[in-house]
Amino acid sequence: MTVTAQPRAAGHVRLSAGPGPRGSAIARLRQSGAFKALFPRPRDGALDAILVNTAGGITGGDRFEADIQAEPGSHLRVTTQAAERAYRAQPGERGRVTNRLGVAPGARLDWLPQETILYDGAALDRRLVADLAPDARLLLVEPLVFGRAAMGEVLRAVSFRDRIEIRRAGAPLYLDALRFEGDLAAHLARPAVASGAGAMASVILVAPEAEAHLAPLRALMPATGGVSLIGADLLALRLLAPDSFALRRVLVPVLGRLTDGSLPRSWMT
């Protein structure tokens, strides 16, 4: 049997924000291929950017990269137009997503992508690296959905590798890695792993006020979520939920608090 290679999609967005006359503004922008950035009307002095994958999803052989920089004194919020979808890949092929974030002195970056949905047969490598100045602020969320529950999809063959690295002034600050291979439904069904959860999210906050959010966020958590203060200005949250709807019911209030009520509108649709 001859397997026909699927078309490859590739895209690269390079964006930096700096101070402008009415708040933060685009300093540099370069985009190519099937990856674009849109810019709604500025709010609260911050620059909002919405990343759009015009290929409609990710499959084996696809390559997407984002280089995002918040320059000194700026505030940049980055989200996605909709949930990302990792589709079935052909044997031996993998999709790759690489996100590089930089936050300069006195700057703030909110990295707020919507969910990544894994389809059965997906093969995806994803990596995020963030470099922070000593007084930079970062809010980061990565939601993940395990299949299309409403359609009865069961993930029996998935390969997903995810890695988040945060460095401050060149020194490691936070590292998290996930790796799923094979029968993901059986793995997630184990009580010590996810007890059958269909979605999860990780939230990281690096900011001087991190400790002040600890008790209020714990009050929002169900039994399947937890919040820890790893350092004086480093807060980490992990949440499991039955499906994407239940995940959002908790995650939207959490992000609303951490963005001071300025969660991007794409999250509310």
PDB file of C-alpha atoms in Angstrom:
ATOM      1  CA  MET A   1       0.000   0.000   0.000  1.00  0.00           C
ATOM      2  CA  THR A   2       1.392   3.364  -1.010  1.00  0.00           C
ATOM      3  CA  VAL A   3       0.965   6.199   1.507  1.00  0.00           C
ATOM      4  CA  THR A   4       0.628   9.609  -0.074  1.00  0.00           C
ATOM      5  CA  ALA A   5       2.425  12.360   1.823  1.00  0.00           C
ATOM      6  CA  GLN A   6       0.132  15.032   3.179  1.00  0.00           C
ATOM      7  CA  PRO A   7       0.693  18.687   2.268  1.00  0.00           C
ATOM      8  CA  ARG A   8       2.873  20.506   4.796  1.00  0.00           C
ATOM      9  CA  ALA A   9       1.801  23.689   6.536  1.00  0.00           C
ATOM     10  CA  ALA A  10       4.338  26.094   7.988  1.00  0.00           C
ATOM     11  CA  GLY A  11       4.140  29.497   9.566  1.00  0.00           C
ATOM     12  CA  HIS A  12       6.195  31.941  11.611  1.00  0.00           C
ATOM     13  CA  VAL A  13       5.093  35.014  13.548  1.00  0.00           C
ATOM     14  CA  ARG A  14       7.713  37.376  14.964  1.00  0.00           C
ATOM     15  CA  LEU A  15       6.179  40.115  17.098  1.00  0.00           C
ATOM     16  CA  SER A  16       7.515  42.631  19.587  1.00  0.00           C
ATOM     17  CA  ALA A  17       5.637  45.292  21.554  1.00  0.00           C
ATOM     18  CA  GLY A  18       7.009  48.521  22.972  1.00  0.00           C
ATOM     19  CA  PRO A  19       5.681  51.656  24.676  1.00  0.00           C
ATOM     20  CA  GLY A  20       3.616  53.941  22.468  1.00  0.00           C
ATOM     21  CA  PRO A  21       1.859  57.314  22.829  1.00  0.00           C
ATOM     22  CA  ARG A  22      -1.366  55.648  24.048  1.00  0.00           C
ATOM     23  CA  GLY A  23       0.028  52.555  25.755  1.00  0.00           C
ATOM     24  CA  SER A  24       1.805  49.559  24.281  1.00  0.00           C
ATOM     25  CA  ALA A  25       2.060  49.284  20.503  1.00  0.00           C
ATOM     26  CA  ILE A  26       3.611  47.127  17.786  1.00  0.00           C
ATOM     27  CA  ALA A  27       7.365  47.645  17.618  1.00  0.00           C
ATOM     28  CA  ARG A  28       8.128  44.983  15.003  1.00  0.00           C
ATOM     29  CA  LEU A  29       6.010  42.444  13.145  1.00  0.00           C
ATOM     30  CA  ARG A  30       6.921  39.815  10.617  1.00  0.00           C
ATOM     31  CA  GLN A  31       4.691  36.920   9.636  1.00  0.00           C
ATOM     32  CA  SER A  32       4.832  34.262   6.979  1.00  0.00           C
ATOM     33  CA  GLY A  33       3.039  31.163   5.780  1.00  0.00           C
ATOM     34  CA  ALA A  34      -0.077  29.866   7.531  1.00  0.00           C
ATOM     35  CA  PHE A  35       0.495  31.778  10.784  1.00  0.00           C
ATOM     36  CA  LYS A  36      -0.820  35.315  11.231  1.00  0.00           C
ATOM     37  CA  ALA A  37      -1.381  37.877  13.978  1.00  0.00           C
ATOM     38  CA  LEU A  38      -4.434  40.128  14.260  1.00  0.00           C
ATOM     39  CA  PHE A  39      -4.705  43.185  16.491  1.00  0.00           C
ATOM     40  CA  PRO A  40      -8.055  44.225  17.998  1.00  0.00           C
ATOM     41  CA  ARG A  41      -8.579  47.711  19.363  1.00  0.00           C
ATOM     42  CA  PRO A  42      -6.131  48.357  22.262  1.00  0.00           C
ATOM     43  CA  ARG A  43      -7.501  48.029  25.802  1.00  0.00           C
ATOM     44  CA  ASP A  44      -6.180  49.169  29.176  1.00  0.00           C
ATOM     45  CA  GLY A  45      -2.939  50.406  27.634  1.00  0.00           C
ATOM     46  CA  ALA A  46      -1.952  46.864  26.594  1.00  0.00           C
ATOM     47  CA  LEU A  47      -1.415  45.507  23.087  1.00  0.00           C
ATOM     48  CA  ASP A  48      -3.619  42.502  22.262  1.00  0.00           C
ATOM     49  CA  ALA A  49      -2.498  40.059  19.578  1.00  0.00           C
ATOM     50  CA  ILE A  50      -4.577  37.152  18.265  1.00  0.00           C
ATOM     51  CA  LEU A  51      -2.651  34.340  16.582  1.00  0.00           C
ATOM     52  CA  VAL A  52      -4.429  32.605  13.705  1.00  0.00           C
ATOM     53  CA  ASN A  53      -3.483  29.284  12.095  1.00  0.00           C
ATOM     54  CA  THR A  54      -4.952  29.640   8.611  1.00  0.00           C
ATOM     55  CA  ALA A  55      -4.216  25.972   7.867  1.00  0.00           C
ATOM     56  CA  GLY A  56      -7.043  25.070  10.261  1.00  0.00           C
ATOM     57  CA  GLY A  57      -5.012  22.756  12.477  1.00  0.00           C
ATOM     58  CA  ILE A  58      -1.760  20.809  12.815  1.00  0.00           C
ATOM     59  CA  THR A  59      -0.833  17.413  11.429  1.00  0.00           C
ATOM     60  CA  GLY A  60       2.348  15.443  10.762  1.00  0.00           C
ATOM     61  CA  GLY A  61       5.100  17.442   9.093  1.00  0.00           C
ATOM     62  CA  ASP A  62       3.620  20.862   9.945  1.00  0.00           C
ATOM     63  CA  ARG A  63       5.884  23.484  11.518  1.00  0.00           C
ATOM     64  CA  PHE A  64       4.717  26.572  13.406  1.00  0.00           C
ATOM     65  CA  GLU A  65       6.875  29.070  15.297  1.00  0.00           C
ATOM     66  CA  ALA A  66       6.143  32.197  17.329  1.00  0.00           C
ATOM     67  CA  ASP A  67       8.776  34.643  18.586  1.00  0.00           C
ATOM     68  CA  ILE A  68       7.078  37.056  20.967  1.00  0.00           C
ATOM     69  CA  GLN A  69       8.875  39.907  22.760  1.00  0.00           C
ATOM     70  CA  ALA A  70       7.593  42.419  25.292  1.00  0.00           C
ATOM     71  CA  GLU A  71      10.099  45.265  25.246  1.00  0.00           C
ATOM     72  CA  PRO A  72      10.935  47.446  28.294  1.00  0.00           C
ATOM     73  CA  GLY A  73       7.874  48.998  29.913  1.00  0.00           C
ATOM     74  CA  SER A  74       5.339  47.339  27.592  1.00  0.00           C
ATOM     75  CA  HIS A  75       2.340  45.063  28.214  1.00  0.00           C
ATOM     76  CA  LEU A  76       1.519  42.456  25.595  1.00  0.00           C
ATOM     77  CA  ARG A  77      -1.414  39.995  25.678  1.00  0.00           C
ATOM     78  CA  VAL A  78      -1.302  37.104  23.197  1.00  0.00           C
ATOM     79  CA  THR A  79      -4.138  34.663  22.574  1.00  0.00           C
ATOM     80  CA  THR A  80      -5.523  32.533  19.733  1.00  0.00           C
ATOM     81  CA  GLN A  81      -8.595  32.995  17.571  1.00  0.00           C
ATOM     82  CA  ALA A  82      -9.973  29.584  18.537  1.00  0.00           C
ATOM     83  CA  ALA A  83      -8.905  26.219  19.886  1.00  0.00           C
ATOM     84  CA  GLU A  84      -5.970  24.618  18.074  1.00  0.00           C
ATOM     85  CA  ARG A  85      -6.479  21.104  16.691  1.00  0.00           C
ATOM     86  CA  ALA A  86      -3.854  18.398  16.403  1.00  0.00           C
ATOM     87  CA  TYR A  87      -5.117  15.998  13.739  1.00  0.00           C
ATOM     88  CA  ARG A  88      -4.156  12.429  12.866  1.00  0.00           C
ATOM     89  CA  ALA A  89      -0.633  12.190  11.430  1.00  0.00           C
ATOM     90  CA  GLN A  90       0.702   9.707   8.937  1.00  0.00           C
ATOM     91  CA  PRO A  91       3.157   7.089  10.270  1.00  0.00           C
ATOM     92  CA  GLY A  92       6.609   8.529  10.947  1.00  0.00           C
ATOM     93  CA  GLU A  93       5.481  12.160  10.753  1.00  0.00           C
ATOM     94  CA  ARG A  94       5.138  14.704  13.577  1.00  0.00           C
ATOM     95  CA  GLY A  95       3.850  18.233  13.839  1.00  0.00           C
ATOM     96  CA  ARG A  96       6.054  20.731  15.673  1.00  0.00           C
ATOM     97  CA  VAL A  97       5.141  23.944  17.476  1.00  0.00           C
ATOM     98  CA  THR A  98       7.853  26.166  18.956  1.00  0.00           C
ATOM     99  CA  ASN A  99       7.046  29.282  20.991  1.00  0.00           C
ATOM    100  CA  ARG A 100       9.768  31.624  22.236  1.00  0.00           C
ATOM    101  CA  LEU A 101       8.814  34.388  24.657  1.00  0.00           C
ATOM    102  CA  GLY A 102      10.953  37.266  25.896  1.00  0.00           C
ATOM    103  CA  VAL A 103       9.956  39.740  28.605  1.00  0.00           C
ATOM    104  CA  ALA A 104      12.254  42.748  29.119  1.00  0.00           C
ATOM    105  CA  PRO A 105      12.746  44.882  32.271  1.00  0.00           C
ATOM    106  CA  GLY A 106       9.520  46.436  33.517  1.00  0.00           C
ATOM    107  CA  ALA A 107       7.443  44.558  30.920  1.00  0.00           C
ATOM    108  CA  ARG A 108       4.501  42.169  31.207  1.00  0.00           C
ATOM    109  CA  LEU A 109       3.503  39.360  28.860  1.00  0.00           C
ATOM    110  CA  ASP A 110       0.239  37.414  29.099  1.00  0.00           C
ATOM    111  CA  TRP A 111       0.438  34.199  27.043  1.00  0.00           C
ATOM    112  CA  LEU A 112      -3.210  33.071  26.817  1.00  0.00           C
ATOM    113  CA  PRO A 113      -3.786  30.546  24.015  1.00  0.00           C
ATOM    114  CA  GLN A 114      -7.104  28.727  23.935  1.00  0.00           C
ATOM    115  CA  GLU A 115      -7.272  24.936  24.118  1.00  0.00           C
ATOM    116  CA  THR A 116      -5.225  22.513  22.071  1.00  0.00           C
ATOM    117  CA  ILE A 117      -7.466  19.553  21.159  1.00  0.00           C
ATOM    118  CA  LEU A 118      -5.735  16.216  20.537  1.00  0.00           C
ATOM    119  CA  TYR A 119      -7.433  13.978  17.961  1.00  0.00           C
ATOM    120  CA  ASP A 120      -6.892  10.231  17.825  1.00  0.00           C
ATOM    121  CA  GLY A 121      -3.713   9.506  15.859  1.00  0.00           C
ATOM    122  CA  ALA A 122      -2.167  12.909  16.586  1.00  0.00           C
ATOM    123  CA  ALA A 123       1.627  13.178  16.765  1.00  0.00           C
ATOM    124  CA  LEU A 124       2.753  16.558  18.074  1.00  0.00           C
ATOM    125  CA  ASP A 125       5.851  18.036  19.674  1.00  0.00           C
ATOM    126  CA  ARG A 126       5.358  21.391  21.379  1.00  0.00           C
ATOM    127  CA  ARG A 127       7.925  23.508  23.191  1.00  0.00           C
ATOM    128  CA  LEU A 128       7.723  26.875  24.907  1.00  0.00           C
ATOM    129  CA  VAL A 129      10.770  28.773  26.196  1.00  0.00           C
ATOM    130  CA  ALA A 130      10.364  32.052  28.101  1.00  0.00           C
ATOM    131  CA  ASP A 131      13.272  34.337  29.052  1.00  0.00           C
ATOM    132  CA  LEU A 132      12.449  36.940  31.702  1.00  0.00           C
ATOM    133  CA  ALA A 133      14.309  39.974  32.986  1.00  0.00           C
ATOM    134  CA  PRO A 134      14.630  40.065  36.807  1.00  0.00           C
ATOM    135  CA  ASP A 135      11.595  42.336  37.253  1.00  0.00           C
ATOM    136  CA  ALA A 136       9.530  41.092  34.313  1.00  0.00           C
ATOM    137  CA  ARG A 137       6.018  39.686  34.757  1.00  0.00           C
ATOM    138  CA  LEU A 138       4.610  36.636  32.983  1.00  0.00           C
ATOM    139  CA  LEU A 139       1.174  35.002  32.991  1.00  0.00           C
ATOM    140  CA  LEU A 140       1.038  31.740  31.054  1.00  0.00           C
ATOM    141  CA  VAL A 141      -1.748  29.227  30.436  1.00  0.00           C
ATOM    142  CA  GLU A 142      -1.740  26.025  28.381  1.00  0.00           C
ATOM    143  CA  PRO A 143      -5.138  24.231  28.203  1.00  0.00           C
ATOM    144  CA  LEU A 144      -5.277  20.728  26.702  1.00  0.00           C
ATOM    145  CA  VAL A 145      -8.314  18.668  25.653  1.00  0.00           C
ATOM    146  CA  PHE A 146      -8.124  14.906  25.129  1.00  0.00           C
ATOM    147  CA  GLY A 147     -10.342  14.255  22.127  1.00  0.00           C
ATOM    148  CA  ARG A 148     -13.831  15.351  21.121  1.00  0.00           C
ATOM    149  CA  ALA A 149     -15.983  14.058  23.973  1.00  0.00           C
ATOM    150  CA  ALA A 150     -19.231  15.238  22.365  1.00  0.00           C
ATOM    151  CA  MET A 151     -18.496  12.988  19.368  1.00  0.00           C
ATOM    152  CA  GLY A 152     -17.538   9.997  21.468  1.00  0.00           C
ATOM    153  CA  GLU A 153     -13.910  10.067  20.338  1.00  0.00           C
ATOM    154  CA  VAL A 154     -11.527   7.844  22.336  1.00  0.00           C
ATOM    155  CA  LEU A 155      -7.777   8.468  22.064  1.00  0.00           C
ATOM    156  CA  ARG A 156      -6.219   5.037  21.472  1.00  0.00           C
ATOM    157  CA  ALA A 157      -3.114   6.123  19.564  1.00  0.00           C
ATOM    158  CA  VAL A 158      -1.558   9.486  20.473  1.00  0.00           C
ATOM    159  CA  SER A 159       1.983  10.813  20.645  1.00  0.00           C
ATOM    160  CA  PHE A 160       2.258  14.177  22.398  1.00  0.00           C
ATOM    161  CA  ARG A 161       5.366  15.774  23.878  1.00  0.00           C
ATOM    162  CA  ASP A 162       5.128  19.118  25.616  1.00  0.00           C
ATOM    163  CA  ARG A 163       7.832  21.112  27.392  1.00  0.00           C
ATOM    164  CA  ILE A 164       7.680  24.494  29.155  1.00  0.00           C
ATOM    165  CA  GLU A 165      10.885  26.237  30.256  1.00  0.00           C
ATOM    166  CA  ILE A 166      10.954  29.576  32.059  1.00  0.00           C
ATOM    167  CA  ARG A 167      14.271  31.293  32.782  1.00  0.00           C
ATOM    168  CA  ARG A 168      14.931  34.496  34.674  1.00  0.00           C
ATOM    169  CA  ALA A 169      18.127  36.408  33.965  1.00  0.00           C
ATOM    170  CA  GLY A 170      19.433  33.251  32.304  1.00  0.00           C
ATOM    171  CA  ALA A 171      18.848  30.987  35.332  1.00  0.00           C
ATOM    172  CA  PRO A 172      16.208  28.198  35.304  1.00  0.00           C
ATOM    173  CA  LEU A 173      13.023  29.240  37.130  1.00  0.00           C
ATOM    174  CA  TYR A 174      10.385  26.683  36.100  1.00  0.00           C
ATOM    175  CA  LEU A 175      10.409  23.469  34.046  1.00  0.00           C
ATOM    176  CA  ASP A 176       7.450  21.236  33.206  1.00  0.00           C
ATOM    177  CA  ALA A 177       7.293  18.386  30.711  1.00  0.00           C
ATOM    178  CA  LEU A 178       4.545  16.009  29.576  1.00  0.00           C
ATOM    179  CA  ARG A 179       4.807  12.965  27.354  1.00  0.00           C
ATOM    180  CA  PHE A 180       1.916  10.801  26.207  1.00  0.00           C
ATOM    181  CA  GLU A 181       2.462   7.775  23.979  1.00  0.00           C
ATOM    182  CA  GLY A 182       0.028   5.117  22.798  1.00  0.00           C
ATOM    183  CA  ASP A 183      -3.347   4.386  24.396  1.00  0.00           C
ATOM    184  CA  LEU A 184      -3.972   7.741  26.055  1.00  0.00           C
ATOM    185  CA  ALA A 185      -7.504   6.886  27.187  1.00  0.00           C
ATOM    186  CA  ALA A 186      -6.243   3.914  29.196  1.00  0.00           C
ATOM    187  CA  HIS A 187      -3.416   5.964  30.676  1.00  0.00           C
ATOM    188  CA  LEU A 188      -5.684   8.825  31.749  1.00  0.00           C
ATOM    189  CA  ALA A 189      -8.202   6.387  33.249  1.00  0.00           C
ATOM    190  CA  ARG A 190      -5.724   5.342  35.950  1.00  0.00           C
ATOM    191  CA  PRO A 191      -6.682   6.863  39.327  1.00  0.00           C
ATOM    192  CA  ALA A 192      -3.100   7.955  40.034  1.00  0.00           C
ATOM    193  CA  VAL A 193      -2.843   9.751  36.672  1.00  0.00           C
ATOM    194  CA  ALA A 194      -6.091  11.569  35.806  1.00  0.00           C
ATOM    195  CA  SER A 195      -8.957   9.298  36.921  1.00  0.00           C
ATOM    196  CA  GLY A 196     -10.624   9.597  33.532  1.00  0.00           C
ATOM    197  CA  ALA A 197     -10.276  13.366  33.039  1.00  0.00           C
ATOM    198  CA  GLY A 198     -10.922  14.653  29.521  1.00  0.00           C
ATOM    199  CA  ALA A 199      -9.122  18.002  29.808  1.00  0.00           C
ATOM    200  CA  MET A 200      -6.400  19.728  31.774  1.00  0.00           C
ATOM    201  CA  ALA A 201      -4.726  23.112  32.089  1.00  0.00           C
ATOM    202  CA  SER A 202      -1.543  24.547  33.536  1.00  0.00           C
ATOM    203  CA  VAL A 203      -1.293  28.169  34.675  1.00  0.00           C
ATOM    204  CA  ILE A 204       1.942  29.894  35.712  1.00  0.00           C
ATOM    205  CA  LEU A 205       2.211  33.377  37.179  1.00  0.00           C
ATOM    206  CA  VAL A 206       5.532  35.133  37.724  1.00  0.00           C
ATOM    207  CA  ALA A 207       4.802  38.444  39.453  1.00  0.00           C
ATOM    208  CA  PRO A 208       5.466  40.163  42.806  1.00  0.00           C
ATOM    209  CA  GLU A 209       1.787  39.785  43.761  1.00  0.00           C
ATOM    210  CA  ALA A 210       1.745  36.003  43.193  1.00  0.00           C
ATOM    211  CA  GLU A 211       1.268  35.165  46.866  1.00  0.00           C
ATOM    212  CA  ALA A 212      -1.768  37.447  47.132  1.00  0.00           C
ATOM    213  CA  HIS A 213      -3.554  35.265  44.544  1.00  0.00           C
ATOM    214  CA  LEU A 214      -2.890  31.966  46.335  1.00  0.00           C
ATOM    215  CA  ALA A 215      -5.896  31.815  48.693  1.00  0.00           C
ATOM    216  CA  PRO A 216      -8.459  33.294  46.238  1.00  0.00           C
ATOM    217  CA  LEU A 217      -7.428  30.835  43.504  1.00  0.00           C
ATOM    218  CA  ARG A 218      -7.542  27.878  45.862  1.00  0.00           C
ATOM    219  CA  ALA A 219     -11.106  28.882  46.703  1.00  0.00           C
ATOM    220  CA  LEU A 220     -12.001  28.557  42.995  1.00  0.00           C
ATOM    221  CA  MET A 221     -10.517  25.077  42.618  1.00  0.00           C
ATOM    222  CA  PRO A 222     -12.570  21.861  42.451  1.00  0.00           C
ATOM    223  CA  ALA A 223     -11.213  18.678  44.022  1.00  0.00           C
ATOM    224  CA  THR A 224      -9.310  18.002  40.791  1.00  0.00           C
ATOM    225  CA  GLY A 225      -7.305  21.260  40.869  1.00  0.00           C
ATOM    226  CA  GLY A 226      -4.494  22.637  42.955  1.00  0.00           C
ATOM    227  CA  VAL A 227      -2.457  25.817  43.362  1.00  0.00           C
ATOM    228  CA  SER A 228       1.048  26.090  44.823  1.00  0.00           C
ATOM    229  CA  LEU A 229       3.386  28.950  45.592  1.00  0.00           C
ATOM    230  CA  ILE A 230       6.737  27.658  44.360  1.00  0.00           C
ATOM    231  CA  GLY A 231       8.641  30.854  45.151  1.00  0.00           C
ATOM    232  CA  ALA A 232       7.898  34.300  46.551  1.00  0.00           C
ATOM    233  CA  ASP A 233       6.757  35.480  43.112  1.00  0.00           C
ATOM    234  CA  LEU A 234       6.052  32.171  41.334  1.00  0.00           C
ATOM    235  CA  LEU A 235       2.615  30.548  41.426  1.00  0.00           C
ATOM    236  CA  ALA A 236       1.662  27.309  39.631  1.00  0.00           C
ATOM    237  CA  LEU A 237      -1.832  25.904  39.053  1.00  0.00           C
ATOM    238  CA  ARG A 238      -2.824  22.517  37.602  1.00  0.00           C
ATOM    239  CA  LEU A 239      -6.423  21.645  36.814  1.00  0.00           C
ATOM    240  CA  LEU A 240      -8.139  18.464  35.589  1.00  0.00           C
ATOM    241  CA  ALA A 241     -11.732  18.419  34.330  1.00  0.00           C
ATOM    242  CA  PRO A 242     -14.159  15.949  32.716  1.00  0.00           C
ATOM    243  CA  ASP A 243     -14.292  17.927  29.461  1.00  0.00           C
ATOM    244  CA  SER A 244     -13.498  21.300  27.905  1.00  0.00           C
ATOM    245  CA  PHE A 245     -16.751  22.887  29.113  1.00  0.00           C
ATOM    246  CA  ALA A 246     -16.038  21.996  32.735  1.00  0.00           C
ATOM    247  CA  LEU A 247     -12.442  23.137  32.309  1.00  0.00           C
ATOM    248  CA  ARG A 248     -13.528  26.572  31.108  1.00  0.00           C
ATOM    249  CA  ARG A 249     -16.021  26.999  33.925  1.00  0.00           C
ATOM    250  CA  VAL A 250     -13.078  27.073  36.322  1.00  0.00           C
ATOM    251  CA  LEU A 251     -10.364  28.471  34.082  1.00  0.00           C
ATOM    252  CA  VAL A 252     -12.176  31.609  32.876  1.00  0.00           C
ATOM    253  CA  PRO A 253     -12.703  33.007  36.423  1.00  0.00           C
ATOM    254  CA  VAL A 254      -9.076  32.148  37.271  1.00  0.00           C
ATOM    255  CA  LEU A 255      -7.728  33.980  34.233  1.00  0.00           C
ATOM    256  CA  GLY A 256     -10.168  36.819  34.738  1.00  0.00           C
ATOM    257  CA  ARG A 257      -8.686  37.413  38.171  1.00  0.00           C
ATOM    258  CA  LEU A 258      -5.089  37.142  36.986  1.00  0.00           C
ATOM    259  CA  THR A 259      -5.682  39.544  34.062  1.00  0.00           C
ATOM    260  CA  ASP A 260      -7.545  42.086  36.216  1.00  0.00           C
ATOM    261  CA  GLY A 261     -10.714  41.470  34.239  1.00  0.00           C
ATOM    262  CA  SER A 262      -9.016  41.940  30.865  1.00  0.00           C
ATOM    263  CA  LEU A 263      -9.201  38.387  29.496  1.00  0.00           C
ATOM    264  CA  PRO A 264      -9.199  38.597  25.667  1.00  0.00           C
ATOM    265  CA  ARG A 265     -12.682  38.572  24.124  1.00  0.00           C
ATOM    266  CA  SER A 266     -11.893  35.490  22.030  1.00  0.00           C
ATOM    267  CA  TRP A 267     -12.033  33.514  25.287  1.00  0.00           C
ATOM    268  CA  MET A 268     -15.622  34.626  25.889  1.00  0.00           C
ATOM    269  CA  THR A 269     -17.146  33.423  22.615  1.00  0.00           C
TER     270      THR A 269
END
